[in-house]
PDB file of C-alpha atoms in Angstrom:
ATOM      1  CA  UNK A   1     103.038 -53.560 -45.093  1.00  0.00           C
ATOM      2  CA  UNK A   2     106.531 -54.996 -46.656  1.00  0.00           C
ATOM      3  CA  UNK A   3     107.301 -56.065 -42.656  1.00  0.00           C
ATOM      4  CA  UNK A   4     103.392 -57.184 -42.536  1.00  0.00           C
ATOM      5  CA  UNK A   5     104.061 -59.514 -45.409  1.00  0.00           C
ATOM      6  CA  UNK A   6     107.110 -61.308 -44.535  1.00  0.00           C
ATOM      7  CA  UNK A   7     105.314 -61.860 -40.859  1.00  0.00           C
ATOM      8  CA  UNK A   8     102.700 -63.830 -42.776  1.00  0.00           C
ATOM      9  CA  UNK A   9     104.502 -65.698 -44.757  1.00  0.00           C
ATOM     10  CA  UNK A  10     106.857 -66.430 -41.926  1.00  0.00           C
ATOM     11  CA  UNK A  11     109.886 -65.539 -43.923  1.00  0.00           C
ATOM     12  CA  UNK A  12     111.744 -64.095 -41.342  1.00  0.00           C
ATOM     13  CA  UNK A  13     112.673 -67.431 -39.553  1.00  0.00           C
ATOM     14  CA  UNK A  14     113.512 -70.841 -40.624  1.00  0.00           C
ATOM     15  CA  UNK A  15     111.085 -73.120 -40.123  1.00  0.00           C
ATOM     16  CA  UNK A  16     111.009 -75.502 -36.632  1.00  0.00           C
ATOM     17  CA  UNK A  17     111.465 -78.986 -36.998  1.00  0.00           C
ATOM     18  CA  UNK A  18     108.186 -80.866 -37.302  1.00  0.00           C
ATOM     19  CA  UNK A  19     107.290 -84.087 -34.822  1.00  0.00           C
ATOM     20  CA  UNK A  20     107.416 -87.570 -36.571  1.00  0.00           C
ATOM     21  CA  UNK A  21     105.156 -89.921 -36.653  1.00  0.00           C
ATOM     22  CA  UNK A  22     105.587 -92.980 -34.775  1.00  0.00           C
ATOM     23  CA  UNK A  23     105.454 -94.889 -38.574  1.00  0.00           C
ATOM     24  CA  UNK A  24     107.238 -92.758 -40.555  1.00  0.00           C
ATOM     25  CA  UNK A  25     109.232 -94.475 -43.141  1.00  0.00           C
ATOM     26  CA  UNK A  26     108.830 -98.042 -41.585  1.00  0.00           C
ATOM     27  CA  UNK A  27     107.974-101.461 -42.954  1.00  0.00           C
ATOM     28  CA  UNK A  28     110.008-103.467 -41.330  1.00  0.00           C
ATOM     29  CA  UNK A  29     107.719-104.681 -37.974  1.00  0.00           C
ATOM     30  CA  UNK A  30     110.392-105.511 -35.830  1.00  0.00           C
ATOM     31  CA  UNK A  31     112.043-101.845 -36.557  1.00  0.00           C
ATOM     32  CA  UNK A  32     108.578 -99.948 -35.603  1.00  0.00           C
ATOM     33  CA  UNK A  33     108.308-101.695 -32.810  1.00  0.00           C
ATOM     34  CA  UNK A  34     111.457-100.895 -31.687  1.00  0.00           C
ATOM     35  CA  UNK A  35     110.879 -97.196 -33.017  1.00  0.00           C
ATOM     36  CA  UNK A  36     107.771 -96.926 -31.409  1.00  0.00           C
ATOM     37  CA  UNK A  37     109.678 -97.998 -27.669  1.00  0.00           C
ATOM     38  CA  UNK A  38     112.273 -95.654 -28.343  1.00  0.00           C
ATOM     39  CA  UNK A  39     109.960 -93.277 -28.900  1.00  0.00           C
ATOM     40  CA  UNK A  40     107.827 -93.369 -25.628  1.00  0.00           C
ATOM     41  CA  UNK A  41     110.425 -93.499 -23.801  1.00  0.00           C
ATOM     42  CA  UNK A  42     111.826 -90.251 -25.389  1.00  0.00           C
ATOM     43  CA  UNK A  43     108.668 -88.967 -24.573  1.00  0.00           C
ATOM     44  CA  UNK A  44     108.538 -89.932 -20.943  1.00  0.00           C
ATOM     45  CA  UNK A  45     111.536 -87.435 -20.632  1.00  0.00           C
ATOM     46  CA  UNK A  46     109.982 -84.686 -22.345  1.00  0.00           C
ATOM     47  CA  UNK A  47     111.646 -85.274 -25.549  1.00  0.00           C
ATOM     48  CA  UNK A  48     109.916 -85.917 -29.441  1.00  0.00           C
ATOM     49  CA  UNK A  49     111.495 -86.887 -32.040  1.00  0.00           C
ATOM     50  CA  UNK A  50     111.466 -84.297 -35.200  1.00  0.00           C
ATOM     51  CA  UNK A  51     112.864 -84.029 -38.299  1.00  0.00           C
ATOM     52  CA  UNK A  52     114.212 -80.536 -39.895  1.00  0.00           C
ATOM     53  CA  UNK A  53     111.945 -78.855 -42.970  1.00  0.00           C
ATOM     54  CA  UNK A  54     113.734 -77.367 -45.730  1.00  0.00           C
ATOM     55  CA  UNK A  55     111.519 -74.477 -47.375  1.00  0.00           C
ATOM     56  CA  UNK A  56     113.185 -72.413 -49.853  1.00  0.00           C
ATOM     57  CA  UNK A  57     112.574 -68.457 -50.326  1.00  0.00           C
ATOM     58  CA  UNK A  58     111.284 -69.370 -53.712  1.00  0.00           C
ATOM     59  CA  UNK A  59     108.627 -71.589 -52.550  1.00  0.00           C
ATOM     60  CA  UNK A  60     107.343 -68.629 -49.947  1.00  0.00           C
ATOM     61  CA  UNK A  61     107.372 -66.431 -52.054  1.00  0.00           C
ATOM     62  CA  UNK A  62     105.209 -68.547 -54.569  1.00  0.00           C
ATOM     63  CA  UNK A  63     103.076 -69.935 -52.047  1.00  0.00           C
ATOM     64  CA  UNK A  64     104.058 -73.350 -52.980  1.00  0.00           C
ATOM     65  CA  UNK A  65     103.823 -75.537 -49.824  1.00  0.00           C
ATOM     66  CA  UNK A  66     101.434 -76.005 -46.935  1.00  0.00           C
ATOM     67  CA  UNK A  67     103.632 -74.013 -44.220  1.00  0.00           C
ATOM     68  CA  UNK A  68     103.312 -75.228 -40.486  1.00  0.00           C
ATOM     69  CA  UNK A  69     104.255 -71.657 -38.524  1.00  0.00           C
ATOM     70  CA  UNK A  70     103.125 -69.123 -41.649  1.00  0.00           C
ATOM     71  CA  UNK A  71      99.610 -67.110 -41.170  1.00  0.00           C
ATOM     72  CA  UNK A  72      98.562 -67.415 -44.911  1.00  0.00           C
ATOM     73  CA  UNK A  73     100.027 -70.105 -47.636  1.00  0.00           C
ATOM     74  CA  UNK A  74      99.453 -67.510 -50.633  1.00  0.00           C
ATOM     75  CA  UNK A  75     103.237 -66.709 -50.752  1.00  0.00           C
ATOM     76  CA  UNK A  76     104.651 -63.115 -51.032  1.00  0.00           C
ATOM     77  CA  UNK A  77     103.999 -62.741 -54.968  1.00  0.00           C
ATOM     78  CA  UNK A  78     100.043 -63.164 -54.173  1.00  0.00           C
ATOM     79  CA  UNK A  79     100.328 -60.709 -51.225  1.00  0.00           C
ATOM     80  CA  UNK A  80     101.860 -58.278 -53.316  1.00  0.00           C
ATOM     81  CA  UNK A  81      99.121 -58.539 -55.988  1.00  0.00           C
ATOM     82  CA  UNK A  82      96.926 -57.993 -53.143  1.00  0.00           C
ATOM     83  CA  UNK A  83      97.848 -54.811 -52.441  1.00  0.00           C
ATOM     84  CA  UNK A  84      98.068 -53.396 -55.535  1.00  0.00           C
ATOM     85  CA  UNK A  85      94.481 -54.318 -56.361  1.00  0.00           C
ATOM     86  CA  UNK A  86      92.969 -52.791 -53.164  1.00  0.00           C
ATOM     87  CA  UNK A  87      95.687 -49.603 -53.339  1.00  0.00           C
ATOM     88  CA  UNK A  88      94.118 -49.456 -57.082  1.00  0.00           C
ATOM     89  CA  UNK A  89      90.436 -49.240 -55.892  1.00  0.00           C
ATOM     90  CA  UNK A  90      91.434 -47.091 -53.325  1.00  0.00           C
ATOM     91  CA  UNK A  91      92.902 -44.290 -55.883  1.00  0.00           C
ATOM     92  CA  UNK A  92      90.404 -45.070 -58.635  1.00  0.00           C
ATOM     93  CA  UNK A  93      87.728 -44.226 -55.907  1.00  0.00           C
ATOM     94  CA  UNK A  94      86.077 -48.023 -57.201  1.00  0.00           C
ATOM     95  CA  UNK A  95      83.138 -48.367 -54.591  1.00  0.00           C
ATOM     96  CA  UNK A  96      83.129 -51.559 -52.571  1.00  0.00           C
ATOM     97  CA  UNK A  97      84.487 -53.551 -50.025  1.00  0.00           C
ATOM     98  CA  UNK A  98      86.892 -56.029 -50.011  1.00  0.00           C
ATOM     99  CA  UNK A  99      86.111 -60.248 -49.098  1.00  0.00           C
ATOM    100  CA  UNK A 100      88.220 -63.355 -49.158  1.00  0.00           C
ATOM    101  CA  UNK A 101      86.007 -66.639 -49.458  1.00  0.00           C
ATOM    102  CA  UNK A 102      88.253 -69.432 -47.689  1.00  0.00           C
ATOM    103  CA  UNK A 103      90.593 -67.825 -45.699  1.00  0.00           C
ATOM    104  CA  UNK A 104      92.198 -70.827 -43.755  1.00  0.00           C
ATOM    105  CA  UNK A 105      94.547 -69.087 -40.804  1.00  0.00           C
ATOM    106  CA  UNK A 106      93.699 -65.459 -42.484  1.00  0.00           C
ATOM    107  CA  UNK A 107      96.346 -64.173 -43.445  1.00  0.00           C
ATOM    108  CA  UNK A 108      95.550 -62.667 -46.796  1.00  0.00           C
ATOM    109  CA  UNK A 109      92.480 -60.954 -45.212  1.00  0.00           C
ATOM    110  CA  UNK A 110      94.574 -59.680 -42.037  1.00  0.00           C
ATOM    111  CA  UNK A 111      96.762 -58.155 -45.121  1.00  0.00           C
ATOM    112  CA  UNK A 112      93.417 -56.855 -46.531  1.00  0.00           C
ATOM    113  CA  UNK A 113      92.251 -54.923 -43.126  1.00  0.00           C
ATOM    114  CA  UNK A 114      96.028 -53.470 -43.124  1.00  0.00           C
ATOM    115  CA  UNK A 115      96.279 -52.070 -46.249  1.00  0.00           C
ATOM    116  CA  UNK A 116      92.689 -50.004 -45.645  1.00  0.00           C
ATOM    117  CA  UNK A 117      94.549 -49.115 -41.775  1.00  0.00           C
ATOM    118  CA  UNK A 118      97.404 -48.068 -43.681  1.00  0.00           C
ATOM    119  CA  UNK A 119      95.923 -45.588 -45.676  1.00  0.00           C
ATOM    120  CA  UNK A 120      93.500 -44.421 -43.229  1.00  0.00           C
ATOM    121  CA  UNK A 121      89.999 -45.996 -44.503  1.00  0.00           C
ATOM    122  CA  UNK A 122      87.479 -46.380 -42.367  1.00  0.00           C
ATOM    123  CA  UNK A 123      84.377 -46.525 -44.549  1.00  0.00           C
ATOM    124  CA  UNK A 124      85.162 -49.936 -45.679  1.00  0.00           C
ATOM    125  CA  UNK A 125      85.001 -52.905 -44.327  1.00  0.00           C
ATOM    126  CA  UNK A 126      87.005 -56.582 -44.750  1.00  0.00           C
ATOM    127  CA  UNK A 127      84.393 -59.240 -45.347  1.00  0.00           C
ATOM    128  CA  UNK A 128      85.779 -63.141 -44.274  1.00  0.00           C
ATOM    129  CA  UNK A 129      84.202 -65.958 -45.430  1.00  0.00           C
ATOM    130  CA  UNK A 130      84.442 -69.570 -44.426  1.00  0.00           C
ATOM    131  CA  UNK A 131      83.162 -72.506 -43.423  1.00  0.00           C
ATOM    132  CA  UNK A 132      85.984 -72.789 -40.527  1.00  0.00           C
ATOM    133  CA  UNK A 133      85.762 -76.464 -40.325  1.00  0.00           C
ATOM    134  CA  UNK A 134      87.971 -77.243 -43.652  1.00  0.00           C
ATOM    135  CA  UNK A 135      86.427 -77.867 -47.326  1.00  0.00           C
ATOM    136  CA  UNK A 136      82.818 -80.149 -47.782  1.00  0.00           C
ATOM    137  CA  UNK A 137      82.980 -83.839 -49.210  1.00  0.00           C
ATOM    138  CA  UNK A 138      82.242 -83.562 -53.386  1.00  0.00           C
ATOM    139  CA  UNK A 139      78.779 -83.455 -54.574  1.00  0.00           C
ATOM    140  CA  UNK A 140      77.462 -86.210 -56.201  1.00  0.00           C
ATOM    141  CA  UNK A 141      76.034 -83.872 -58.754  1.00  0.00           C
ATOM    142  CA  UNK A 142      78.892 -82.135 -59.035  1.00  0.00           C
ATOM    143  CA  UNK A 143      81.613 -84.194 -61.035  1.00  0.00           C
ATOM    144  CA  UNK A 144      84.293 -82.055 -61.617  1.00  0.00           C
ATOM    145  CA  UNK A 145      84.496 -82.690 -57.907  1.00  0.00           C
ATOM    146  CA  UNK A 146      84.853 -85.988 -57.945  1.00  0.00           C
ATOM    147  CA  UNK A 147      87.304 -87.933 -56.113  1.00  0.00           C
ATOM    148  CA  UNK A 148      88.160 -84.303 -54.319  1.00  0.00           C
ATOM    149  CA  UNK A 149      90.386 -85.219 -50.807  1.00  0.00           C
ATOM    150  CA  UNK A 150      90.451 -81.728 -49.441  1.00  0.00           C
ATOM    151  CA  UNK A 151      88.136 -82.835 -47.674  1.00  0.00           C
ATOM    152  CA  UNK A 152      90.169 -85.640 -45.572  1.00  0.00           C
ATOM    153  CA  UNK A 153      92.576 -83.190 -44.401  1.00  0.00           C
ATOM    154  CA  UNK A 154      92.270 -81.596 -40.966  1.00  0.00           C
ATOM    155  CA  UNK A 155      94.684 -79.011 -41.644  1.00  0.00           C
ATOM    156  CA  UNK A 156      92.506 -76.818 -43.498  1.00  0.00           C
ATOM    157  CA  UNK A 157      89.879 -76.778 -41.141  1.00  0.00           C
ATOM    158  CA  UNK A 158      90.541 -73.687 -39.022  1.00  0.00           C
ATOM    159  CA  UNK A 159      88.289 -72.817 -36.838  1.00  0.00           C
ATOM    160  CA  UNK A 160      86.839 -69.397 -36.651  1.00  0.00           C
ATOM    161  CA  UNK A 161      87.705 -68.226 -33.111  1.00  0.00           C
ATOM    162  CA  UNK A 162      91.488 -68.574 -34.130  1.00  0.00           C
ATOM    163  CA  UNK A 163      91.171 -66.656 -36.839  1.00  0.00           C
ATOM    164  CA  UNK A 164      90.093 -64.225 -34.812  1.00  0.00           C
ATOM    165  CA  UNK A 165      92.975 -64.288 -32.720  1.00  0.00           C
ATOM    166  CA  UNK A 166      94.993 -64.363 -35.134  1.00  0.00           C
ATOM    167  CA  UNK A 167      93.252 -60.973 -36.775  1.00  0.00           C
ATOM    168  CA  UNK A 168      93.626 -59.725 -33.045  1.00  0.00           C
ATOM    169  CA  UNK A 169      97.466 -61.040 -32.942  1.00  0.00           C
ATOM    170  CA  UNK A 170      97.660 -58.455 -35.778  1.00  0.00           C
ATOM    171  CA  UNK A 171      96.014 -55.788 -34.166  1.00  0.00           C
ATOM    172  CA  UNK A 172      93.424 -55.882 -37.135  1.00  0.00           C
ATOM    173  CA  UNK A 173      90.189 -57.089 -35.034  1.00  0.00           C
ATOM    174  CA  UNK A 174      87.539 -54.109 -35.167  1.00  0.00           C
ATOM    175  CA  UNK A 175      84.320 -53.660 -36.340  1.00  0.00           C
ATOM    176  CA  UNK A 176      85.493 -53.415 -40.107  1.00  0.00           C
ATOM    177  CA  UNK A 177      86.058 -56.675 -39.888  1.00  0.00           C
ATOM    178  CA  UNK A 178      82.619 -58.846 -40.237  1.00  0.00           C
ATOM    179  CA  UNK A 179      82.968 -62.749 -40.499  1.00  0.00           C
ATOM    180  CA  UNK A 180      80.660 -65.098 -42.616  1.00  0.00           C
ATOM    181  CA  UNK A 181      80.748 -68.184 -41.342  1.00  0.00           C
ATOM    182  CA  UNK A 182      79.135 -71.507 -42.944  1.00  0.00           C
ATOM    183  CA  UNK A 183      79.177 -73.461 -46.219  1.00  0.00           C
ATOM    184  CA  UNK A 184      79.325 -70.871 -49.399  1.00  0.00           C
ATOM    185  CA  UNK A 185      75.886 -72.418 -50.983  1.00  0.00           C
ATOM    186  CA  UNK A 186      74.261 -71.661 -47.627  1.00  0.00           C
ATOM    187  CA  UNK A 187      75.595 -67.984 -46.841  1.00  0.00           C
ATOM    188  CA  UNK A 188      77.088 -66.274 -49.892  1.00  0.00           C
ATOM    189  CA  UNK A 189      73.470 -65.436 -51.430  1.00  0.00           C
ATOM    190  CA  UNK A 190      72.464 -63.433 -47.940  1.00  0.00           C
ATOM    191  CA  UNK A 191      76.205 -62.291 -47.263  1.00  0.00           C
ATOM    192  CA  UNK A 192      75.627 -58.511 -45.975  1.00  0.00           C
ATOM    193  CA  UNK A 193      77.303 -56.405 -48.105  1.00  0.00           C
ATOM    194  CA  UNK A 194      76.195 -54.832 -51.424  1.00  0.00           C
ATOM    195  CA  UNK A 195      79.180 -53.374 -53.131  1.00  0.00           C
ATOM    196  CA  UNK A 196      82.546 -55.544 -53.527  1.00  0.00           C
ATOM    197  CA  UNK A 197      86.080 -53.812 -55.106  1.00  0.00           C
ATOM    198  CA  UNK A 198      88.554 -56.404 -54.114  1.00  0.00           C
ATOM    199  CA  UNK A 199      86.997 -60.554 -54.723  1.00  0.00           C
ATOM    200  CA  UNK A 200      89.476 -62.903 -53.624  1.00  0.00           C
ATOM    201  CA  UNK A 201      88.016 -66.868 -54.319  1.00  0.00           C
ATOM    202  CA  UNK A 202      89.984 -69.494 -52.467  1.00  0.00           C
ATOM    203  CA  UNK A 203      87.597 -72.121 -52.630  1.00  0.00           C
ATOM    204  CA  UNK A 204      89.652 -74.812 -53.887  1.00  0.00           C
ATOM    205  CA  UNK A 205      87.064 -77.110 -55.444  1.00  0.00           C
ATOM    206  CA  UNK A 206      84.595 -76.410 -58.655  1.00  0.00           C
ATOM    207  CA  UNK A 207      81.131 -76.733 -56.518  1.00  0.00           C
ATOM    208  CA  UNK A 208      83.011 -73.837 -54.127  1.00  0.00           C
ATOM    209  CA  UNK A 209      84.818 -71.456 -56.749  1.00  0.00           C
ATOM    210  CA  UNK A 210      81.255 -71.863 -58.504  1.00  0.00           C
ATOM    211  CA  UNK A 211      79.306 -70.606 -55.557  1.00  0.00           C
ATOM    212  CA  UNK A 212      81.463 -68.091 -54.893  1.00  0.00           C
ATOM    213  CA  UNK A 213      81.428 -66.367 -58.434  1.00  0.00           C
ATOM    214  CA  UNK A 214      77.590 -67.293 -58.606  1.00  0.00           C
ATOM    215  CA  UNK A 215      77.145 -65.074 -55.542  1.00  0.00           C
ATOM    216  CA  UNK A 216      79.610 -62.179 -55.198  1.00  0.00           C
ATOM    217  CA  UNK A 217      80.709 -61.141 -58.817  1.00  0.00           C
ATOM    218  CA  UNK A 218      77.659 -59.356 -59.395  1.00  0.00           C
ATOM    219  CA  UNK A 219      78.394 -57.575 -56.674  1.00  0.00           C
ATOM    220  CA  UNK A 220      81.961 -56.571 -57.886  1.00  0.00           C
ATOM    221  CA  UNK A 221      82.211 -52.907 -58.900  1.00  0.00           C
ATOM    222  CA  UNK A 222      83.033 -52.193 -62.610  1.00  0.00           C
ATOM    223  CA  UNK A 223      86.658 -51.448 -61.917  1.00  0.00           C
ATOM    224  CA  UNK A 224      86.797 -53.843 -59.175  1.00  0.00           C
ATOM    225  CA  UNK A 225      89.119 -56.716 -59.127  1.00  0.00           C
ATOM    226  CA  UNK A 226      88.555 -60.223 -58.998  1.00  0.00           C
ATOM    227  CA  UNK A 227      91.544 -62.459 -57.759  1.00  0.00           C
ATOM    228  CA  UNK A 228      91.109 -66.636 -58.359  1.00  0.00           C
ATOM    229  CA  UNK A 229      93.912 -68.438 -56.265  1.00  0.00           C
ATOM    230  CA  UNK A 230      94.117 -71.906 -57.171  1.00  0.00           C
ATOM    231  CA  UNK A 231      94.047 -71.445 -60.943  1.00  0.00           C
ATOM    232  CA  UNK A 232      97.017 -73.277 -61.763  1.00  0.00           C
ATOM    233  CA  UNK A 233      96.966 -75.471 -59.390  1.00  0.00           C
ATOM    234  CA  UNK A 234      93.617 -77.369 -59.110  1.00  0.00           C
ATOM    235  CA  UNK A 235      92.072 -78.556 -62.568  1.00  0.00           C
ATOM    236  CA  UNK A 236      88.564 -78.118 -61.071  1.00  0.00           C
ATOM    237  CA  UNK A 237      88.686 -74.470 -59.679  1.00  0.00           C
ATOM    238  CA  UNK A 238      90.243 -74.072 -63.300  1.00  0.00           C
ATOM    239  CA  UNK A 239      87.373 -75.225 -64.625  1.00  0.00           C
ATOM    240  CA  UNK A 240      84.632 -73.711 -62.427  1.00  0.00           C
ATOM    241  CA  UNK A 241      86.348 -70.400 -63.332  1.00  0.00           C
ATOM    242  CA  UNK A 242      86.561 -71.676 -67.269  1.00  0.00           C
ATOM    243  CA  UNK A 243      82.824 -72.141 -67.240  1.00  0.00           C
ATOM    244  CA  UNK A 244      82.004 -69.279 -65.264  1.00  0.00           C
ATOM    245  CA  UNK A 245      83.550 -66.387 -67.080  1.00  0.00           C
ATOM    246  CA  UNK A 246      82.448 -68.568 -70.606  1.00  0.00           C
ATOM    247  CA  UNK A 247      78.750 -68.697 -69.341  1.00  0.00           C
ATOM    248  CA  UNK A 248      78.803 -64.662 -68.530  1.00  0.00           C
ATOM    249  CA  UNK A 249      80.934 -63.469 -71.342  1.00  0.00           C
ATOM    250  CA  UNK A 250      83.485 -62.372 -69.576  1.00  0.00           C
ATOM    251  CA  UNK A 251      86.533 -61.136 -71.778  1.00  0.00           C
ATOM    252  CA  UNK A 252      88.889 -59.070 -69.574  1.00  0.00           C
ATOM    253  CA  UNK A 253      92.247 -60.692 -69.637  1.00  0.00           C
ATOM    254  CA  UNK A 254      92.977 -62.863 -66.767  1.00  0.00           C
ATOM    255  CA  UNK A 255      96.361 -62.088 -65.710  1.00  0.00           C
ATOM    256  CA  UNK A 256      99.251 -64.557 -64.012  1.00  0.00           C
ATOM    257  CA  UNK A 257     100.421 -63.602 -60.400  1.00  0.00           C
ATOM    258  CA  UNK A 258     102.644 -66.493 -59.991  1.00  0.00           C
ATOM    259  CA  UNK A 259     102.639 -70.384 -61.157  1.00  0.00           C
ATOM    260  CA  UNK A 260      98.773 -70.761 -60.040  1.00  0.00           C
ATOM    261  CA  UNK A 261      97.215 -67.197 -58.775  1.00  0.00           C
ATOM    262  CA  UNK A 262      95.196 -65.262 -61.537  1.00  0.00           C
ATOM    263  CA  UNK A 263      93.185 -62.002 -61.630  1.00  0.00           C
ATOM    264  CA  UNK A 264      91.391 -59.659 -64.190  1.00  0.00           C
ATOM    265  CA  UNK A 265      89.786 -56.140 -63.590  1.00  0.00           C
ATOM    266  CA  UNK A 266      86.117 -55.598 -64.184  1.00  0.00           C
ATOM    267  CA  UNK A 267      85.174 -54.159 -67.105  1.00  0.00           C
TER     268      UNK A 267
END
């Protein structure tokens, strides 16, 4: 698992050079055009440009950057909480299985199927949710969303047939593992499962973390774990969480993982 994690994280290798783009840095007309010559003909032989990317071990490890070669962009502080939540459940005997809602490339829930191979369970399965075709445009009637650009960016939007490759790159691909595909609002009320020990809610935006608490904490097993990624990092999953654990009393502490990961235990 230790191996499994630095794998995922892709802290084992530096990472590649990444291709410019033909613009990069240039205002001055006569220089892109130039540029942009060079650059074709560069190409014609079978040769890009790139420039180097500088990613320190404290960044993986915090899951601070959008990584170009890594399987998951959690970092290796919120794989390790990971573990210790479902390796909790598992010797607490907490009924449930385990889902991720947004799993981008799927790391984290590759790491979740592990864990349960690790120790041998069978009787429980890994439940991955997503729309696999990146994060929805803001609700109008949903303001803490607005002006939300998650949206815009193609490099969330994984689809699901290479995140099952990438479970089956793993050797993780089996029939504990059960996909949900489609919008949250749309498939998280039906989602198949009736138990849940492990929650993990990547959802990013307020309208998303919102439909995924709605849904699944109910579900979630007294003793159970619920784990909220983007905490510190996006003001509107803060708030959808805020509101959510306000609205249903919730007073277990919410503990820090790193500078924007958060989890509490079920009461």
């Amino acid at each position: 698992l230790e191996l499994l994690k630095d794998t995922l994280t892709y802290s084992l290798w530096d990472e590649p050079p990444r291709p410019c783009s033909l613009d990069i840095g240039l205002g001055n007309p006569l220089r892109k055009h130039y540029y942009r010559q060079f650059s074709r003909q560069l190409e014609d032989e079978g040769i890009q440009l790139c420039r180097p990317v500088y990613i320190t071990r404290y960044q993986r490890e915090n899951g601070m950057i959008w990584p170009g070669q890594a399987d998951t962009m959690v970092g290796r502080k919120r794989l390790d909480n990971l573990q210790y939540c479902i390796e909790t459940v598992l010797r607490d005997g907490i009924e449930g299985d385990l889902l991720e809602a947004g799993v981008w490339r799927g790391g984290a829930a590759i790491f979740m199927r592990a864990v349960l191979a690790a120790h041998g369970i069978r009787d429980r399965k890994v439940f991955v949710a997503d729309s696999f075709r990146g994060l929805p445009p803001p609700r109008k009637d949903c303001p803490a969303d607005n002006g939300d650009r998650h949206f815009e960016y193609d490099f969330l939007a994984v689809t699901m047939e290479e995140v099952r490759n990438n479970f089956r790159r793993y050797r993780m691909l089996d029939d504990q593992v059960v996909f949900i595909p489609g919008w949250f609002e749309e498939t998280l009320p039906a989602a198949p499962l009736e138990r849940i020990a492990v929650l993990r809610a990547d959802g990013d935006m307020y309208s998303s973390t919102m439909a995924i608490l709605d849904n699944l904490y109910p579900r979630l097993q007294p003793g159970g774990f619920c784990i909220i990624d983007d905490y510190g990092a996006l003001s509107a999953c803060k708030k959808a969480v805020d509101d959510f654990r306000e609205a249903n009393l919730i007073s277990e502490v919410m503990v820090e993982i790193d500078w924007t990961g958060r989890f509490w235990r079920k009461g």
